[in-house]
Amino acid sequence: MVDSVVFVLTALLVAVAAAAFDVPAIPFDEGYSQLFGEGNLVRSPDGRSVRIMLNRYSGSGFISSDSYLHGFFSASIKLPAGYTAGVVVAFYLSNGDVFEKNHDELDFEFLGNTRGKEWRVQTNVYGNGSTARGREERYLLPFDPTEEAHRYSILWTPNYIIFYVDDVPIREVVRSEAMGGDYPSKPMSVYATIWDGSTWATDGGKYKVSYKYAPFVAEFSDLVLRGCRADSAIQLDPSSAAAEHCADAELELMTADYAVVTPQKRAAMRRFRERYMTYTVCYDAVRYAATFPECKNSPPEQERFWDWGESKFVAMRRRRSNKRRPGAKRQADA
């Protein structure tokens, strides 16, 4: 039964991904510049891809040359293989450099693991400095993200946010009046970083970065930046003037194929979440007494989660699958 479910899900993901989004990629230097890391960022000879590295001296990262008020932001990412405990690779939007106390943020965070265990992916949404109300979700992946590059995308519109993996939507956050300032609304830049998250990234900090396996290298390609570029006035005051300035870009954004959630895409999203989501803030009654307004909870679905938001079944099913793999019981490297 499990194998048949996996087959159906895989077929559905392939079918959705076959209609890949037609979005032009840009060379690195046309849209980005190095943020930190000196020699730990290496451009490809053709300028179409870039590698960022973490070693015992530094991580590294890059930032978009412009900030954007809404848009579609995408990159194909290949993650480091082997022992990667404590390593964090991030692809995200933020305006923390402009709004230190009330910043907005949209995150893809990739959390490394001990040898033989999988990378985990975390998404998050912050608006107006709402870091005390983090909207985390975590997932496993239906592929090995270290073998080849896969596309990760963030769609940010005035009304909803969608996170994509290989053109399959995995999470949708719909804006509501109840969210108030928790919905990101100010222009943001796009970032990519790799850094040492030993204090929390793997089993709550139990397993830390081991630099005998360094350098840890993440490769970014197929870089996409589509949205309304925000000048300094809009950056500080995204008001009606900004809406007028960005009207054409907003229309193009909202009518693009990646902004239209068809029944097929919604079915793929539902199946992905059922099979690969390991945690959702929507069912975390330990951290939060009240459910977030954008959560569409249902009693039958809630039964599949513990009170602290962890899935009762995904990790267990994955452990059973791992036990059947050769060498799965091998001890992790120290």
Short mmCIF file of C-alpha atoms in Angstrom, two decimals:
data_model
loop_
_atom_site.label_atom_id
_atom_site.label_comp_id
_atom_site.label_asym_id
_atom_site.label_seq_id
_atom_site.Cartn_x
_atom_site.Cartn_y
_atom_site.Cartn_z
CA MET A 1 0.00 0.00 0.00
CA VAL A 2 2.81 2.40 0.93
CA ASP A 3 4.63 1.70 -2.35
CA SER A 4 1.49 2.37 -4.38
CA VAL A 5 0.93 5.68 -2.60
CA VAL A 6 4.53 6.68 -3.29
CA PHE A 7 4.09 5.79 -6.97
CA VAL A 8 0.92 7.86 -7.31
CA LEU A 9 2.50 10.85 -5.53
CA THR A 10 5.64 10.67 -7.63
CA ALA A 11 3.63 10.49 -10.85
CA LEU A 12 1.59 13.51 -9.79
CA LEU A 13 4.69 15.52 -8.91
CA VAL A 14 6.27 14.66 -12.25
CA ALA A 15 3.11 15.63 -14.13
CA VAL A 16 2.93 19.01 -12.42
CA ALA A 17 6.65 19.66 -12.83
CA ALA A 18 6.43 18.77 -16.53
CA ALA A 19 4.59 22.06 -17.06
CA ALA A 20 7.58 23.98 -15.72
CA PHE A 21 7.26 27.72 -15.27
CA ASP A 22 8.54 29.70 -18.23
CA VAL A 23 10.66 32.26 -16.40
CA PRO A 24 13.96 33.59 -17.76
CA ALA A 25 17.02 33.17 -15.56
CA ILE A 26 19.61 35.92 -15.24
CA PRO A 27 23.41 35.87 -14.87
CA PHE A 28 24.58 36.33 -11.30
CA ASP A 29 26.11 39.78 -11.85
CA GLU A 30 22.93 41.12 -13.45
CA GLY A 31 20.90 40.74 -10.30
CA TYR A 32 23.16 39.94 -7.36
CA SER A 33 26.37 40.86 -5.59
CA GLN A 34 28.45 39.20 -2.89
CA LEU A 35 27.27 39.86 0.66
CA PHE A 36 30.06 38.26 2.73
CA GLY A 37 32.58 35.46 2.67
CA GLU A 38 35.38 36.83 0.45
CA GLY A 39 36.89 33.79 -1.31
CA ASN A 40 34.05 31.50 -0.24
CA LEU A 41 31.86 32.66 -3.13
CA VAL A 42 32.88 31.40 -6.59
CA ARG A 43 31.15 32.35 -9.84
CA SER A 44 31.03 29.87 -12.71
CA PRO A 45 33.01 30.80 -15.86
CA ASP A 46 29.80 31.70 -17.73
CA GLY A 47 28.39 33.70 -14.79
CA ARG A 48 25.14 31.70 -14.76
CA SER A 49 25.73 29.95 -11.45
CA VAL A 50 27.57 30.52 -8.20
CA ARG A 51 28.91 28.38 -5.38
CA ILE A 52 28.83 29.50 -1.77
CA MET A 53 30.94 27.72 0.84
CA LEU A 54 31.26 27.27 4.58
CA ASN A 55 34.65 26.45 6.10
CA ARG A 56 36.12 26.88 9.56
CA TYR A 57 36.86 30.54 8.83
CA SER A 58 33.60 31.82 7.36
CA GLY A 59 30.32 31.17 5.67
CA SER A 60 29.30 33.16 2.62
CA GLY A 61 26.33 34.64 0.83
CA PHE A 62 24.95 37.03 -1.75
CA ILE A 63 22.19 39.64 -2.00
CA SER A 64 20.05 41.03 -4.80
CA SER A 65 21.15 44.40 -6.18
CA ASP A 66 17.58 45.73 -5.81
CA SER A 67 14.74 45.34 -3.36
CA TYR A 68 11.29 44.33 -4.58
CA LEU A 69 7.69 44.99 -3.64
CA HIS A 70 6.16 41.55 -4.35
CA GLY A 71 7.38 39.16 -7.01
CA PHE A 72 8.52 35.66 -7.94
CA PHE A 73 12.00 34.65 -6.77
CA SER A 74 13.59 31.35 -7.65
CA ALA A 75 16.85 29.41 -7.70
CA SER A 76 17.96 25.90 -8.50
CA ILE A 77 20.00 24.69 -5.54
CA LYS A 78 22.27 21.69 -5.04
CA LEU A 79 23.06 21.06 -1.39
CA PRO A 80 26.26 19.67 0.20
CA ALA A 81 26.45 15.89 0.57
CA GLY A 82 27.77 13.69 3.38
CA TYR A 83 27.98 14.79 7.00
CA THR A 84 26.30 18.22 7.10
CA ALA A 85 25.02 18.44 10.69
CA GLY A 86 24.74 22.04 11.85
CA VAL A 87 25.01 23.46 8.32
CA VAL A 88 22.28 25.88 7.23
CA VAL A 89 21.71 26.94 3.64
CA ALA A 90 19.12 29.69 3.20
CA PHE A 91 17.28 31.26 0.27
CA TYR A 92 15.06 34.05 1.52
CA LEU A 93 13.61 37.55 1.28
CA SER A 94 14.18 40.12 4.01
CA ASN A 95 14.34 43.85 4.78
CA GLY A 96 16.09 43.50 8.13
CA ASP A 97 18.88 45.80 7.01
CA VAL A 98 16.34 48.65 6.62
CA PHE A 99 13.78 47.83 9.33
CA GLU A 100 15.74 46.47 12.27
CA LYS A 101 12.81 46.19 14.70
CA ASN A 102 9.88 45.56 12.38
CA HIS A 103 11.32 43.64 9.46
CA ASP A 104 9.53 41.26 7.09
CA GLU A 105 10.93 37.92 5.95
CA LEU A 106 10.09 34.87 3.81
CA ASP A 107 12.39 31.87 4.25
CA PHE A 108 13.53 28.66 2.72
CA GLU A 109 16.02 27.18 5.21
CA PHE A 110 17.77 23.90 4.48
CA LEU A 111 18.97 22.11 7.61
CA GLY A 112 21.85 19.66 7.33
CA ASN A 113 22.07 16.30 9.08
CA THR A 114 24.37 13.49 10.17
CA ARG A 115 25.62 11.06 7.54
CA GLY A 116 22.87 8.76 6.27
CA LYS A 117 20.06 11.09 7.36
CA GLU A 118 18.17 13.52 5.21
CA TRP A 119 18.31 17.26 4.80
CA ARG A 120 15.18 18.96 6.12
CA VAL A 121 13.54 22.03 4.63
CA GLN A 122 11.93 24.75 6.73
CA THR A 123 9.72 27.59 5.53
CA ASN A 124 8.82 30.64 7.57
CA VAL A 125 6.83 33.87 7.28
CA TYR A 126 7.45 37.02 9.32
CA GLY A 127 5.71 40.36 9.00
CA ASN A 128 6.42 43.60 10.83
CA GLY A 129 8.94 42.02 13.21
CA SER A 130 6.64 39.18 14.30
CA THR A 131 9.54 36.90 15.22
CA ALA A 132 7.78 35.84 18.44
CA ARG A 133 5.04 34.38 16.23
CA GLY A 134 7.19 32.36 13.87
CA ARG A 135 5.12 30.52 11.28
CA GLU A 136 7.45 27.57 10.73
CA GLU A 137 6.77 24.45 8.75
CA ARG A 138 9.28 21.66 8.12
CA TYR A 139 9.40 18.99 5.45
CA LEU A 140 11.37 16.07 4.12
CA LEU A 141 11.88 15.85 0.36
CA PRO A 142 10.90 13.20 -2.22
CA PHE A 143 14.43 13.27 -3.67
CA ASP A 144 18.05 13.57 -2.59
CA PRO A 145 18.82 17.33 -2.82
CA THR A 146 22.57 16.62 -2.90
CA GLU A 147 22.58 14.57 -6.11
CA GLU A 148 21.39 17.31 -8.46
CA ALA A 149 19.93 20.79 -8.35
CA HIS A 150 16.23 21.32 -7.66
CA ARG A 151 14.24 24.51 -8.00
CA TYR A 152 12.94 26.37 -4.93
CA SER A 153 10.69 29.38 -5.44
CA ILE A 154 8.86 32.00 -3.40
CA LEU A 155 5.82 33.79 -4.82
CA TRP A 156 4.89 36.90 -2.83
CA THR A 157 1.78 38.83 -3.85
CA PRO A 158 -0.38 41.41 -2.03
CA ASN A 159 -2.88 38.66 -1.19
CA TYR A 160 -1.03 35.37 -0.80
CA ILE A 161 2.36 33.69 -0.56
CA ILE A 162 3.26 30.33 -2.12
CA PHE A 163 6.41 28.28 -1.59
CA TYR A 164 7.31 25.94 -4.47
CA VAL A 165 9.62 22.95 -4.79
CA ASP A 166 10.24 21.99 -8.43
CA ASP A 167 7.09 23.90 -9.49
CA VAL A 168 4.97 21.97 -6.99
CA PRO A 169 3.35 24.23 -4.39
CA ILE A 170 4.12 23.00 -0.89
CA ARG A 171 2.68 25.84 1.19
CA GLU A 172 0.19 28.66 0.70
CA VAL A 173 -0.38 31.55 3.14
CA VAL A 174 -3.46 33.61 2.30
CA ARG A 175 -3.65 37.14 3.66
CA SER A 176 -6.55 38.02 5.94
CA GLU A 177 -7.53 41.04 8.00
CA ALA A 178 -6.86 39.03 11.15
CA MET A 179 -3.18 38.70 10.19
CA GLY A 180 -2.75 42.48 10.33
CA GLY A 181 0.91 43.47 10.18
CA ASP A 182 2.03 39.85 10.37
CA TYR A 183 1.69 39.69 6.58
CA PRO A 184 4.90 40.90 4.88
CA SER A 185 4.13 44.22 3.19
CA LYS A 186 7.37 46.19 2.82
CA PRO A 187 9.91 45.84 -0.04
CA MET A 188 12.49 43.11 0.50
CA SER A 189 15.82 42.04 -0.95
CA VAL A 190 16.65 38.45 -1.91
CA TYR A 191 19.43 36.62 -0.08
CA ALA A 192 21.28 33.30 -0.25
CA THR A 193 23.63 32.23 2.53
CA ILE A 194 25.44 29.25 4.03
CA TRP A 195 26.45 29.39 7.68
CA ASP A 196 27.12 27.53 10.92
CA GLY A 197 23.88 26.81 12.78
CA SER A 198 25.40 24.36 15.26
CA THR A 199 23.43 25.76 18.19
CA TRP A 200 20.04 24.70 16.80
CA ALA A 201 19.93 23.30 13.25
CA THR A 202 20.33 19.54 13.85
CA ASP A 203 18.34 17.91 16.67
CA GLY A 204 18.23 21.15 18.61
CA GLY A 205 22.01 21.57 18.55
CA LYS A 206 22.88 18.00 19.56
CA TYR A 207 24.94 17.51 16.39
CA LYS A 208 27.24 20.34 15.36
CA VAL A 209 29.28 21.28 12.32
CA SER A 210 32.38 19.11 11.95
CA TYR A 211 34.93 21.05 9.93
CA LYS A 212 36.93 17.96 9.06
CA TYR A 213 34.31 17.57 6.30
CA ALA A 214 34.66 21.18 5.12
CA PRO A 215 34.28 22.94 2.84
CA PHE A 216 30.53 22.58 2.62
CA VAL A 217 29.44 23.79 -0.81
CA ALA A 218 26.00 24.81 -2.08
CA GLU A 219 25.53 25.62 -5.76
CA PHE A 220 22.91 28.12 -7.00
CA SER A 221 21.82 28.39 -10.63
CA ASP A 222 18.74 29.37 -12.72
CA LEU A 223 18.44 32.61 -10.76
CA VAL A 224 15.08 34.33 -11.22
CA LEU A 225 14.13 37.81 -10.02
CA ARG A 226 10.68 38.95 -11.19
CA GLY A 227 8.86 41.77 -9.45
CA CYS A 228 8.56 45.50 -8.99
CA ARG A 229 11.90 47.08 -8.16
CA ALA A 230 11.48 49.44 -5.23
CA ASP A 231 13.31 52.74 -5.18
CA SER A 232 14.36 54.35 -1.89
CA ALA A 233 11.07 56.25 -1.48
CA ILE A 234 8.98 53.10 -1.89
CA GLN A 235 11.35 51.19 0.39
CA LEU A 236 10.60 53.55 3.26
CA ASP A 237 6.91 54.12 2.48
CA PRO A 238 5.17 51.37 0.47
CA SER A 239 1.91 53.36 0.24
CA SER A 240 -0.48 54.27 -2.56
CA ALA A 241 2.37 55.81 -4.56
CA ALA A 242 4.09 52.44 -4.51
CA ALA A 243 0.89 50.71 -5.62
CA GLU A 244 0.63 53.03 -8.62
CA HIS A 245 4.30 52.60 -9.47
CA CYS A 246 4.02 48.81 -9.34
CA ALA A 247 0.58 48.44 -11.00
CA ASP A 248 1.86 46.92 -14.26
CA ALA A 249 4.27 44.60 -12.48
CA GLU A 250 1.49 43.46 -10.11
CA LEU A 251 -0.79 42.65 -13.06
CA GLU A 252 1.93 40.62 -14.76
CA LEU A 253 2.68 38.84 -11.48
CA MET A 254 -0.92 37.92 -10.67
CA THR A 255 -1.66 36.53 -14.14
CA ALA A 256 1.49 34.40 -14.48
CA ASP A 257 1.20 30.60 -14.39
CA TYR A 258 3.04 30.37 -11.08
CA ALA A 259 0.39 32.61 -9.46
CA VAL A 260 -2.56 30.48 -10.57
CA VAL A 261 -3.22 27.48 -8.32
CA THR A 262 -5.06 25.01 -10.52
CA PRO A 263 -6.94 22.00 -9.10
CA GLN A 264 -3.98 19.84 -10.18
CA LYS A 265 -1.51 22.02 -8.31
CA ARG A 266 -3.72 22.06 -5.22
CA ALA A 267 -3.95 18.26 -5.29
CA ALA A 268 -0.15 18.01 -5.60
CA MET A 269 0.26 20.40 -2.66
CA ARG A 270 -2.14 18.42 -0.50
CA ARG A 271 -0.38 15.13 -1.23
CA PHE A 272 3.07 16.64 -0.67
CA ARG A 273 2.03 17.98 2.71
CA GLU A 274 0.40 14.71 3.74
CA ARG A 275 3.49 12.70 2.91
CA TYR A 276 6.44 15.01 3.66
CA MET A 277 5.44 17.69 6.18
CA THR A 278 6.99 16.81 9.54
CA TYR A 279 5.92 19.92 11.50
CA THR A 280 3.41 22.75 11.16
CA VAL A 281 2.81 25.67 13.46
CA CYS A 282 -0.91 25.31 12.73
CA TYR A 283 -1.18 22.34 15.12
CA ASP A 284 1.37 23.45 17.71
CA ALA A 285 -0.76 24.00 20.81
CA VAL A 286 2.30 23.90 23.09
CA ARG A 287 3.88 27.09 21.75
CA TYR A 288 0.68 28.91 20.84
CA ALA A 289 -2.63 28.98 22.69
CA ALA A 290 -4.56 30.20 19.63
CA THR A 291 -4.42 29.01 16.03
CA PHE A 292 -3.00 31.41 13.47
CA PRO A 293 -5.75 33.03 11.36
CA GLU A 294 -4.42 31.70 8.04
CA CYS A 295 -4.48 28.07 9.25
CA LYS A 296 -7.30 25.97 7.82
CA ASN A 297 -7.38 23.31 10.50
CA SER A 298 -9.73 20.35 10.56
CA PRO A 299 -10.28 17.77 13.34
CA PRO A 300 -9.52 14.74 11.10
CA GLU A 301 -6.26 16.30 9.95
CA GLN A 302 -5.35 17.43 13.47
CA GLU A 303 -5.46 13.82 14.65
CA ARG A 304 -2.37 13.17 12.53
CA PHE A 305 -0.29 15.58 14.63
CA TRP A 306 0.98 15.68 18.19
CA ASP A 307 0.07 18.67 20.33
CA TRP A 308 3.49 20.22 19.65
CA GLY A 309 2.88 20.26 15.89
CA GLU A 310 4.93 17.23 14.83
CA SER A 311 3.45 14.68 12.46
CA LYS A 312 2.71 11.31 14.06
CA PHE A 313 3.30 9.43 10.84
CA VAL A 314 5.83 11.05 8.49
CA ALA A 315 8.96 10.50 10.59
CA MET A 316 7.81 7.00 11.58
CA ARG A 317 7.19 6.03 7.96
CA ARG A 318 10.58 7.46 6.98
CA ARG A 319 12.34 5.50 9.74
CA ARG A 320 10.76 2.26 8.51
CA SER A 321 11.90 3.07 4.97
CA ASN A 322 15.44 3.84 6.15
CA LYS A 323 15.69 0.53 8.02
CA ARG A 324 15.13 -1.28 4.73
CA ARG A 325 18.03 0.55 3.06
CA PRO A 326 21.48 -1.09 3.12
CA GLY A 327 23.75 0.51 5.69
CA ALA A 328 20.97 2.55 7.24
CA LYS A 329 21.91 1.40 10.74
CA ARG A 330 25.49 2.57 10.40
CA GLN A 331 26.47 4.96 13.15
CA ALA A 332 26.67 8.65 12.16
CA ASP A 333 30.11 10.19 11.93
CA ALA A 334 31.16 12.12 14.99
#
